[in-house]
Short mmCIF file of N, CA and C in Angstrom, two decimals:
data_model
loop_
_atom_site.label_atom_id
_atom_site.label_comp_id
_atom_site.label_asym_id
_atom_site.label_seq_id
_atom_site.Cartn_x
_atom_site.Cartn_y
_atom_site.Cartn_z
N UNK A 1 -104.39 -33.69 -20.02
CA UNK A 1 -103.01 -34.18 -19.99
C UNK A 1 -102.19 -33.26 -19.08
N UNK A 2 -101.77 -33.76 -17.94
CA UNK A 2 -101.00 -32.97 -16.97
C UNK A 2 -99.52 -33.28 -17.02
N UNK A 3 -99.05 -33.95 -18.04
CA UNK A 3 -97.63 -34.29 -18.13
C UNK A 3 -96.82 -33.05 -18.45
N UNK A 4 -95.65 -32.91 -17.80
CA UNK A 4 -94.80 -31.76 -18.12
C UNK A 4 -94.30 -31.83 -19.56
N UNK A 5 -94.13 -30.68 -20.17
CA UNK A 5 -93.66 -30.65 -21.55
C UNK A 5 -92.14 -30.57 -21.63
N UNK A 6 -91.48 -30.20 -20.55
CA UNK A 6 -90.02 -30.07 -20.54
C UNK A 6 -89.39 -31.29 -19.88
N UNK A 7 -89.39 -32.39 -20.57
CA UNK A 7 -88.82 -33.62 -20.04
C UNK A 7 -87.44 -33.82 -20.65
N UNK A 8 -86.47 -34.06 -19.80
CA UNK A 8 -85.11 -34.31 -20.25
C UNK A 8 -84.89 -35.81 -20.33
N UNK A 9 -84.61 -36.31 -21.51
CA UNK A 9 -84.34 -37.72 -21.70
C UNK A 9 -82.91 -37.89 -22.18
N UNK A 10 -82.16 -38.73 -21.48
CA UNK A 10 -80.76 -38.97 -21.82
C UNK A 10 -80.53 -40.47 -21.89
N UNK A 11 -79.97 -40.94 -22.99
CA UNK A 11 -79.60 -42.35 -23.09
C UNK A 11 -78.28 -42.54 -22.36
N UNK A 12 -78.29 -43.41 -21.37
CA UNK A 12 -77.09 -43.66 -20.59
C UNK A 12 -76.46 -44.98 -21.00
N UNK A 13 -75.16 -44.98 -21.11
CA UNK A 13 -74.44 -46.22 -21.33
C UNK A 13 -74.15 -46.81 -19.95
N UNK A 14 -74.72 -47.94 -19.68
CA UNK A 14 -74.53 -48.63 -18.41
C UNK A 14 -74.05 -50.04 -18.70
N UNK A 15 -73.22 -50.55 -17.79
CA UNK A 15 -72.77 -51.93 -17.93
C UNK A 15 -73.95 -52.87 -17.66
N UNK A 16 -74.07 -53.91 -18.44
CA UNK A 16 -75.14 -54.88 -18.29
C UNK A 16 -74.92 -55.76 -17.06
N UNK A 17 -73.67 -55.99 -16.73
CA UNK A 17 -73.31 -56.83 -15.57
C UNK A 17 -72.28 -56.07 -14.74
N UNK A 18 -72.49 -56.01 -13.44
CA UNK A 18 -71.50 -55.45 -12.53
C UNK A 18 -71.28 -56.44 -11.39
N UNK A 19 -70.06 -56.47 -10.90
CA UNK A 19 -69.76 -57.28 -9.74
C UNK A 19 -69.44 -56.34 -8.59
N UNK A 20 -70.13 -56.53 -7.49
CA UNK A 20 -70.00 -55.66 -6.34
C UNK A 20 -69.22 -56.39 -5.26
N UNK A 21 -68.22 -55.74 -4.71
CA UNK A 21 -67.46 -56.25 -3.57
C UNK A 21 -67.67 -55.27 -2.43
N UNK A 22 -68.10 -55.79 -1.29
CA UNK A 22 -68.41 -54.94 -0.14
C UNK A 22 -68.17 -55.72 1.14
N UNK A 23 -68.57 -55.11 2.23
CA UNK A 23 -68.52 -55.77 3.53
C UNK A 23 -69.88 -55.63 4.20
N UNK A 24 -70.29 -56.68 4.94
CA UNK A 24 -71.52 -56.54 5.70
C UNK A 24 -71.22 -55.76 6.99
N UNK A 25 -72.22 -55.58 7.84
CA UNK A 25 -72.02 -54.74 9.02
C UNK A 25 -71.05 -55.35 10.03
N UNK A 26 -70.72 -56.63 9.89
CA UNK A 26 -69.74 -57.25 10.78
C UNK A 26 -68.35 -57.25 10.18
N UNK A 27 -68.22 -56.75 8.94
CA UNK A 27 -66.91 -56.70 8.29
C UNK A 27 -66.62 -57.89 7.40
N UNK A 28 -67.56 -58.81 7.30
CA UNK A 28 -67.37 -59.99 6.46
C UNK A 28 -67.50 -59.60 4.97
N UNK A 29 -66.53 -60.01 4.14
CA UNK A 29 -66.60 -59.66 2.71
C UNK A 29 -67.83 -60.28 2.02
N UNK A 30 -68.38 -59.52 1.09
CA UNK A 30 -69.52 -59.95 0.29
C UNK A 30 -69.17 -59.68 -1.17
N UNK A 31 -69.52 -60.59 -2.05
CA UNK A 31 -69.39 -60.37 -3.50
C UNK A 31 -70.71 -60.76 -4.14
N UNK A 32 -71.15 -59.95 -5.06
CA UNK A 32 -72.42 -60.24 -5.72
C UNK A 32 -72.36 -59.73 -7.15
N UNK A 33 -72.79 -60.54 -8.08
CA UNK A 33 -72.91 -60.12 -9.48
C UNK A 33 -74.34 -59.64 -9.71
N UNK A 34 -74.47 -58.47 -10.30
CA UNK A 34 -75.78 -57.91 -10.63
C UNK A 34 -75.91 -57.85 -12.14
N UNK A 35 -77.09 -58.18 -12.63
CA UNK A 35 -77.34 -58.19 -14.07
C UNK A 35 -78.61 -57.39 -14.39
N UNK A 36 -78.66 -56.89 -15.61
CA UNK A 36 -79.87 -56.24 -16.09
C UNK A 36 -80.26 -55.01 -15.29
N UNK A 37 -81.55 -54.96 -14.92
CA UNK A 37 -82.08 -53.79 -14.22
C UNK A 37 -81.40 -53.58 -12.86
N UNK A 38 -81.04 -54.67 -12.17
CA UNK A 38 -80.35 -54.53 -10.88
C UNK A 38 -78.99 -53.86 -11.07
N UNK A 39 -78.26 -54.22 -12.12
CA UNK A 39 -76.96 -53.60 -12.41
C UNK A 39 -77.15 -52.13 -12.76
N UNK A 40 -78.15 -51.84 -13.55
CA UNK A 40 -78.43 -50.45 -13.94
C UNK A 40 -78.79 -49.60 -12.72
N UNK A 41 -79.66 -50.14 -11.85
CA UNK A 41 -80.07 -49.41 -10.65
C UNK A 41 -78.88 -49.19 -9.72
N UNK A 42 -78.03 -50.18 -9.57
CA UNK A 42 -76.86 -50.04 -8.70
C UNK A 42 -75.96 -48.91 -9.21
N UNK A 43 -75.71 -48.88 -10.52
CA UNK A 43 -74.86 -47.84 -11.08
C UNK A 43 -75.49 -46.46 -10.91
N UNK A 44 -76.81 -46.39 -11.04
CA UNK A 44 -77.53 -45.13 -10.85
C UNK A 44 -77.36 -44.64 -9.42
N UNK A 45 -77.56 -45.52 -8.45
CA UNK A 45 -77.44 -45.13 -7.04
C UNK A 45 -76.00 -44.78 -6.69
N UNK A 46 -75.04 -45.49 -7.26
CA UNK A 46 -73.63 -45.19 -7.03
C UNK A 46 -73.29 -43.79 -7.56
N UNK A 47 -73.88 -43.43 -8.69
CA UNK A 47 -73.72 -42.06 -9.20
C UNK A 47 -74.16 -41.04 -8.15
N UNK A 48 -75.32 -41.28 -7.53
CA UNK A 48 -75.80 -40.35 -6.50
C UNK A 48 -74.78 -40.23 -5.37
N UNK A 49 -74.26 -41.34 -4.91
CA UNK A 49 -73.29 -41.32 -3.81
C UNK A 49 -72.00 -40.60 -4.20
N UNK A 50 -71.65 -40.66 -5.48
CA UNK A 50 -70.44 -40.01 -5.98
C UNK A 50 -70.67 -38.56 -6.40
N UNK A 51 -71.90 -38.05 -6.22
CA UNK A 51 -72.20 -36.66 -6.56
C UNK A 51 -72.33 -36.42 -8.05
N UNK A 52 -72.65 -37.46 -8.80
CA UNK A 52 -72.78 -37.36 -10.25
C UNK A 52 -74.27 -37.25 -10.61
N UNK A 53 -74.57 -36.30 -11.48
CA UNK A 53 -75.94 -36.07 -11.91
C UNK A 53 -76.18 -36.71 -13.27
N UNK A 54 -77.42 -36.94 -13.61
CA UNK A 54 -77.74 -37.55 -14.91
C UNK A 54 -77.19 -36.69 -16.05
N UNK A 55 -77.18 -35.39 -15.89
CA UNK A 55 -76.69 -34.52 -16.97
C UNK A 55 -75.18 -34.62 -17.15
N UNK A 56 -74.48 -35.22 -16.18
CA UNK A 56 -73.04 -35.40 -16.34
C UNK A 56 -72.71 -36.50 -17.35
N UNK A 57 -73.72 -37.23 -17.78
CA UNK A 57 -73.53 -38.27 -18.78
C UNK A 57 -73.70 -37.76 -20.21
N UNK A 58 -74.10 -36.50 -20.37
CA UNK A 58 -74.28 -35.96 -21.73
C UNK A 58 -72.92 -35.54 -22.29
N UNK A 59 -72.77 -35.68 -23.59
CA UNK A 59 -71.51 -35.34 -24.24
C UNK A 59 -71.34 -33.84 -24.47
N UNK A 60 -72.39 -33.19 -24.88
CA UNK A 60 -72.30 -31.78 -25.26
C UNK A 60 -73.40 -31.00 -24.54
N UNK A 61 -73.02 -30.25 -23.52
CA UNK A 61 -74.01 -29.51 -22.73
C UNK A 61 -74.89 -28.62 -23.59
N UNK A 62 -74.27 -27.87 -24.49
CA UNK A 62 -75.04 -26.90 -25.28
C UNK A 62 -76.02 -27.57 -26.24
N UNK A 63 -75.62 -28.71 -26.78
CA UNK A 63 -76.49 -29.37 -27.75
C UNK A 63 -77.55 -30.25 -27.08
N UNK A 64 -77.21 -30.83 -25.93
CA UNK A 64 -78.08 -31.83 -25.33
C UNK A 64 -78.99 -31.32 -24.22
N UNK A 65 -78.73 -30.12 -23.71
CA UNK A 65 -79.52 -29.59 -22.61
C UNK A 65 -80.15 -28.25 -22.97
N UNK A 66 -81.26 -27.92 -22.31
CA UNK A 66 -81.83 -26.59 -22.51
C UNK A 66 -80.79 -25.53 -22.12
N UNK A 67 -80.75 -24.39 -22.82
CA UNK A 67 -79.73 -23.36 -22.57
C UNK A 67 -79.62 -22.91 -21.11
N UNK A 68 -80.74 -22.79 -20.42
CA UNK A 68 -80.68 -22.31 -19.03
C UNK A 68 -79.97 -23.32 -18.12
N UNK A 69 -80.18 -24.60 -18.35
CA UNK A 69 -79.51 -25.64 -17.55
C UNK A 69 -78.04 -25.73 -17.94
N UNK A 70 -77.77 -25.68 -19.23
CA UNK A 70 -76.38 -25.76 -19.71
C UNK A 70 -75.54 -24.64 -19.10
N UNK A 71 -76.10 -23.44 -19.02
CA UNK A 71 -75.37 -22.29 -18.46
C UNK A 71 -75.06 -22.51 -16.97
N UNK A 72 -76.04 -23.01 -16.23
CA UNK A 72 -75.84 -23.26 -14.80
C UNK A 72 -74.81 -24.37 -14.55
N UNK A 73 -74.81 -25.37 -15.39
CA UNK A 73 -73.96 -26.54 -15.18
C UNK A 73 -72.56 -26.40 -15.76
N UNK A 74 -72.35 -25.50 -16.67
CA UNK A 74 -71.07 -25.38 -17.38
C UNK A 74 -69.84 -25.36 -16.46
N UNK A 75 -69.85 -24.60 -15.36
CA UNK A 75 -68.63 -24.55 -14.53
C UNK A 75 -68.27 -25.87 -13.85
N UNK A 76 -69.24 -26.76 -13.70
CA UNK A 76 -69.02 -28.00 -12.95
C UNK A 76 -68.98 -29.25 -13.81
N UNK A 77 -69.44 -29.12 -15.04
CA UNK A 77 -69.69 -30.28 -15.89
C UNK A 77 -68.44 -31.11 -16.18
N UNK A 78 -67.35 -30.50 -16.54
CA UNK A 78 -66.16 -31.25 -16.95
C UNK A 78 -65.65 -32.14 -15.83
N UNK A 79 -65.54 -31.60 -14.63
CA UNK A 79 -65.04 -32.39 -13.50
C UNK A 79 -65.98 -33.52 -13.15
N UNK A 80 -67.29 -33.24 -13.12
CA UNK A 80 -68.25 -34.30 -12.77
C UNK A 80 -68.33 -35.34 -13.88
N UNK A 81 -68.24 -34.90 -15.14
CA UNK A 81 -68.29 -35.86 -16.23
C UNK A 81 -67.08 -36.79 -16.18
N UNK A 82 -65.94 -36.25 -15.85
CA UNK A 82 -64.75 -37.09 -15.72
C UNK A 82 -64.99 -38.18 -14.68
N UNK A 83 -65.54 -37.80 -13.52
CA UNK A 83 -65.85 -38.78 -12.49
C UNK A 83 -66.91 -39.78 -12.96
N UNK A 84 -67.86 -39.31 -13.76
CA UNK A 84 -68.93 -40.18 -14.23
C UNK A 84 -68.40 -41.31 -15.10
N UNK A 85 -67.31 -41.05 -15.82
CA UNK A 85 -66.81 -42.06 -16.75
C UNK A 85 -65.57 -42.80 -16.25
N UNK A 86 -65.06 -42.42 -15.07
CA UNK A 86 -63.95 -43.17 -14.49
C UNK A 86 -64.50 -44.49 -13.96
N UNK A 87 -63.72 -45.53 -14.12
CA UNK A 87 -64.15 -46.82 -13.61
C UNK A 87 -62.98 -47.55 -13.01
N UNK A 88 -63.23 -48.18 -11.89
CA UNK A 88 -62.25 -49.07 -11.31
C UNK A 88 -62.63 -50.47 -11.75
N UNK A 89 -61.74 -51.11 -12.45
CA UNK A 89 -62.02 -52.45 -12.95
C UNK A 89 -61.16 -53.44 -12.20
N UNK A 90 -61.81 -54.33 -11.50
CA UNK A 90 -61.11 -55.37 -10.76
C UNK A 90 -60.85 -56.54 -11.71
N UNK A 91 -59.61 -56.94 -11.81
CA UNK A 91 -59.25 -58.01 -12.75
C UNK A 91 -58.88 -59.31 -12.04
N UNK A 92 -59.18 -59.39 -10.75
CA UNK A 92 -59.00 -60.64 -10.05
C UNK A 92 -57.59 -60.92 -9.57
N UNK A 93 -56.68 -59.98 -9.68
CA UNK A 93 -55.30 -60.26 -9.33
C UNK A 93 -54.79 -59.42 -8.15
N UNK A 94 -55.68 -58.68 -7.50
CA UNK A 94 -55.28 -57.88 -6.34
C UNK A 94 -56.35 -58.06 -5.26
N UNK A 95 -56.00 -57.82 -3.99
CA UNK A 95 -57.02 -57.92 -2.93
C UNK A 95 -58.15 -56.91 -3.15
N UNK A 96 -59.35 -57.28 -2.77
CA UNK A 96 -60.49 -56.38 -2.91
C UNK A 96 -60.49 -55.28 -1.87
N UNK A 97 -59.96 -55.52 -0.68
CA UNK A 97 -59.95 -54.51 0.37
C UNK A 97 -58.57 -54.41 0.93
#
């Protein structure tokens, strides 16, 4: 058995459905609804682009992470966690771009 023994598992709350508004390379607006695994993957990749790490989704660094990681992350965690949980919700009453 060559599996690592120090595996970090975190349950993430992700939206089941997301609607994406973007532009193609010519500037034409695109809208797409993503569901299930596609929605989850999109949110995961968006986290990467926003500089958010998986550990920024944990509630309590000291309780949920190994002590060595919690110590390294403590100075940055609050700001990144705030970004991790901020959401822009489009309600259909303002322009998308």
